[in-house]
Amino acid sequence: MAKACANHPERPGTAECRQCRKPVCAACVVVTAQGSWCSAECGVVHRALQTKPKEDPLMRRAGWAGKLIAIFSLLLLVLLGVHAAAARGVKPAKAIDILGQLFEGLDMLKKKGTPR
């Protein structure tokens, strides 16, 4: 038994909307070259979804581990850039140079551990 039209419950549905899958009767169906729709709005929504930019396939394949590695690499590049700017004497960069502070701390530890 055919499903009833979404707009006219007394009529059988003769087509199904390609977007929302509602059954529609012959009086309600909007037929285009792209398919059958329950309304012009569903056809517009379908076209908009089809032209939506797809996710980058490289990032889709990378999974969570690949994304985590990409974020870590980006953070490392930023830290190296700040450290390079601080080494060249840029005062605002010296204030946030985490790598420089880390290297100074390691040098102090190394000097404490060596005999005089």
mmCIF file of C-alpha atoms in Angstrom:
data_model
loop_
_atom_site.group_PDB
_atom_site.id
_atom_site.type_symbol
_atom_site.label_atom_id
_atom_site.label_comp_id
_atom_site.label_asym_id
_atom_site.label_seq_id
_atom_site.Cartn_x
_atom_site.Cartn_y
_atom_site.Cartn_z
ATOM 1 C CA MET A 1 0.000 0.000 0.000
ATOM 2 C CA ALA A 2 1.370 3.426 -0.985
ATOM 3 C CA LYS A 3 1.939 6.035 1.698
ATOM 4 C CA ALA A 4 -0.420 8.996 1.775
ATOM 5 C CA CYS A 5 0.604 12.408 0.471
ATOM 6 C CA ALA A 6 2.215 14.601 3.157
ATOM 7 C CA ASN A 7 -0.066 17.514 2.151
ATOM 8 C CA HIS A 8 -3.234 15.577 1.232
ATOM 9 C CA PRO A 9 -3.746 12.541 3.535
ATOM 10 C CA GLU A 10 -6.720 11.368 1.439
ATOM 11 C CA ARG A 11 -4.536 10.953 -1.693
ATOM 12 C CA PRO A 12 -1.877 8.300 -2.227
ATOM 13 C CA GLY A 13 1.707 9.458 -2.614
ATOM 14 C CA THR A 14 2.934 8.911 -6.160
ATOM 15 C CA ALA A 15 6.447 10.275 -5.670
ATOM 16 C CA GLU A 16 8.965 10.759 -2.898
ATOM 17 C CA CYS A 17 10.876 14.002 -2.265
ATOM 18 C CA ARG A 18 14.544 13.478 -3.057
ATOM 19 C CA GLN A 19 15.599 15.690 -0.124
ATOM 20 C CA CYS A 20 13.250 15.008 2.810
ATOM 21 C CA ARG A 21 11.755 11.681 1.601
ATOM 22 C CA LYS A 22 8.150 12.798 2.166
ATOM 23 C CA PRO A 23 5.575 11.097 -0.047
ATOM 24 C CA VAL A 24 3.695 13.537 -2.289
ATOM 25 C CA CYS A 25 0.746 13.146 -4.663
ATOM 26 C CA ALA A 26 0.743 14.061 -8.364
ATOM 27 C CA ALA A 27 -0.757 17.486 -7.580
ATOM 28 C CA CYS A 28 2.003 18.388 -5.080
ATOM 29 C CA VAL A 29 5.123 16.973 -6.711
ATOM 30 C CA VAL A 30 7.637 19.442 -8.175
ATOM 31 C CA VAL A 31 9.526 17.690 -10.957
ATOM 32 C CA THR A 32 12.861 19.060 -12.212
ATOM 33 C CA ALA A 33 15.761 17.632 -14.165
ATOM 34 C CA GLN A 34 17.468 16.882 -10.828
ATOM 35 C CA GLY A 35 14.554 14.890 -9.383
ATOM 36 C CA SER A 36 11.185 15.065 -7.653
ATOM 37 C CA TRP A 37 10.626 17.374 -4.694
ATOM 38 C CA CYS A 38 7.810 18.079 -2.242
ATOM 39 C CA SER A 39 8.489 21.821 -2.670
ATOM 40 C CA ALA A 40 10.828 24.210 -4.440
ATOM 41 C CA GLU A 41 12.529 24.846 -1.082
ATOM 42 C CA CYS A 42 13.600 21.209 -0.789
ATOM 43 C CA GLY A 43 15.169 21.439 -4.244
ATOM 44 C CA VAL A 44 17.098 24.550 -3.194
ATOM 45 C CA VAL A 45 18.263 22.897 0.046
ATOM 46 C CA HIS A 46 19.400 19.829 -1.889
ATOM 47 C CA ARG A 47 21.425 21.927 -4.355
ATOM 48 C CA ALA A 48 22.992 23.896 -1.481
ATOM 49 C CA LEU A 49 24.035 20.710 0.295
ATOM 50 C CA GLN A 50 25.483 19.269 -2.912
ATOM 51 C CA THR A 51 27.659 22.352 -3.511
ATOM 52 C CA LYS A 52 28.832 22.598 0.114
ATOM 53 C CA PRO A 53 32.630 22.336 0.309
ATOM 54 C CA LYS A 54 33.736 18.906 1.384
ATOM 55 C CA GLU A 55 36.095 18.257 4.286
ATOM 56 C CA ASP A 56 39.751 18.086 3.326
ATOM 57 C CA PRO A 57 40.360 14.397 2.453
ATOM 58 C CA LEU A 58 43.844 14.481 4.010
ATOM 59 C CA MET A 59 42.457 15.592 7.367
ATOM 60 C CA ARG A 60 39.610 13.054 7.111
ATOM 61 C CA ARG A 61 42.133 10.215 6.694
ATOM 62 C CA ALA A 62 44.453 11.571 9.368
ATOM 63 C CA GLY A 63 42.113 10.755 12.239
ATOM 64 C CA TRP A 64 42.575 12.140 15.721
ATOM 65 C CA ALA A 65 46.252 11.167 15.973
ATOM 66 C CA GLY A 66 47.132 12.986 12.755
ATOM 67 C CA LYS A 67 45.233 16.082 13.876
ATOM 68 C CA LEU A 68 47.001 15.999 17.228
ATOM 69 C CA ILE A 69 50.378 15.781 15.489
ATOM 70 C CA ALA A 70 49.428 18.679 13.207
ATOM 71 C CA ILE A 71 48.430 20.835 16.200
ATOM 72 C CA PHE A 72 51.638 19.946 18.067
ATOM 73 C CA SER A 73 53.743 20.787 15.005
ATOM 74 C CA LEU A 74 52.013 24.136 14.596
ATOM 75 C CA LEU A 75 52.557 24.943 18.280
ATOM 76 C CA LEU A 76 56.232 24.013 17.982
ATOM 77 C CA LEU A 77 56.642 26.293 14.950
ATOM 78 C CA VAL A 78 55.076 29.186 16.872
ATOM 79 C CA LEU A 79 57.371 28.585 19.856
ATOM 80 C CA LEU A 80 60.434 28.447 17.587
ATOM 81 C CA GLY A 81 59.365 31.693 15.912
ATOM 82 C CA VAL A 82 58.978 33.448 19.276
ATOM 83 C CA HIS A 83 62.370 32.099 20.394
ATOM 84 C CA ALA A 84 64.040 33.309 17.194
ATOM 85 C CA ALA A 85 62.495 36.771 17.639
ATOM 86 C CA ALA A 86 63.641 36.891 21.268
ATOM 87 C CA ALA A 87 67.175 35.891 20.226
ATOM 88 C CA ARG A 88 67.207 38.851 17.815
ATOM 89 C CA GLY A 89 66.304 41.239 20.656
ATOM 90 C CA VAL A 90 62.555 41.766 20.219
ATOM 91 C CA LYS A 91 61.457 42.767 23.757
ATOM 92 C CA PRO A 92 57.811 41.530 23.609
ATOM 93 C CA ALA A 93 59.065 38.158 22.371
ATOM 94 C CA LYS A 94 61.539 37.903 25.267
ATOM 95 C CA ALA A 95 58.676 38.134 27.738
ATOM 96 C CA ILE A 96 56.927 35.049 26.303
ATOM 97 C CA ASP A 97 59.955 33.033 25.150
ATOM 98 C CA ILE A 98 59.151 29.670 26.748
ATOM 99 C CA LEU A 99 61.904 27.819 24.872
ATOM 100 C CA GLY A 100 64.528 30.365 25.968
ATOM 101 C CA GLN A 101 63.500 29.938 29.591
ATOM 102 C CA LEU A 102 63.621 26.172 29.203
ATOM 103 C CA PHE A 103 67.104 26.273 27.655
ATOM 104 C CA GLU A 104 68.377 28.601 30.434
ATOM 105 C CA GLY A 105 67.010 26.225 33.072
ATOM 106 C CA LEU A 106 68.715 23.262 31.403
ATOM 107 C CA ASP A 107 72.018 25.172 31.264
ATOM 108 C CA MET A 108 71.751 25.959 34.982
ATOM 109 C CA LEU A 109 71.092 22.289 35.760
ATOM 110 C CA LYS A 110 74.030 21.257 33.631
ATOM 111 C CA LYS A 111 76.348 23.730 35.423
ATOM 112 C CA LYS A 112 75.207 22.476 38.863
ATOM 113 C CA GLY A 113 75.920 18.877 37.913
ATOM 114 C CA THR A 114 79.480 19.402 36.603
ATOM 115 C CA PRO A 115 82.439 19.295 39.085
ATOM 116 C CA ARG A 116 84.517 22.454 39.449
#
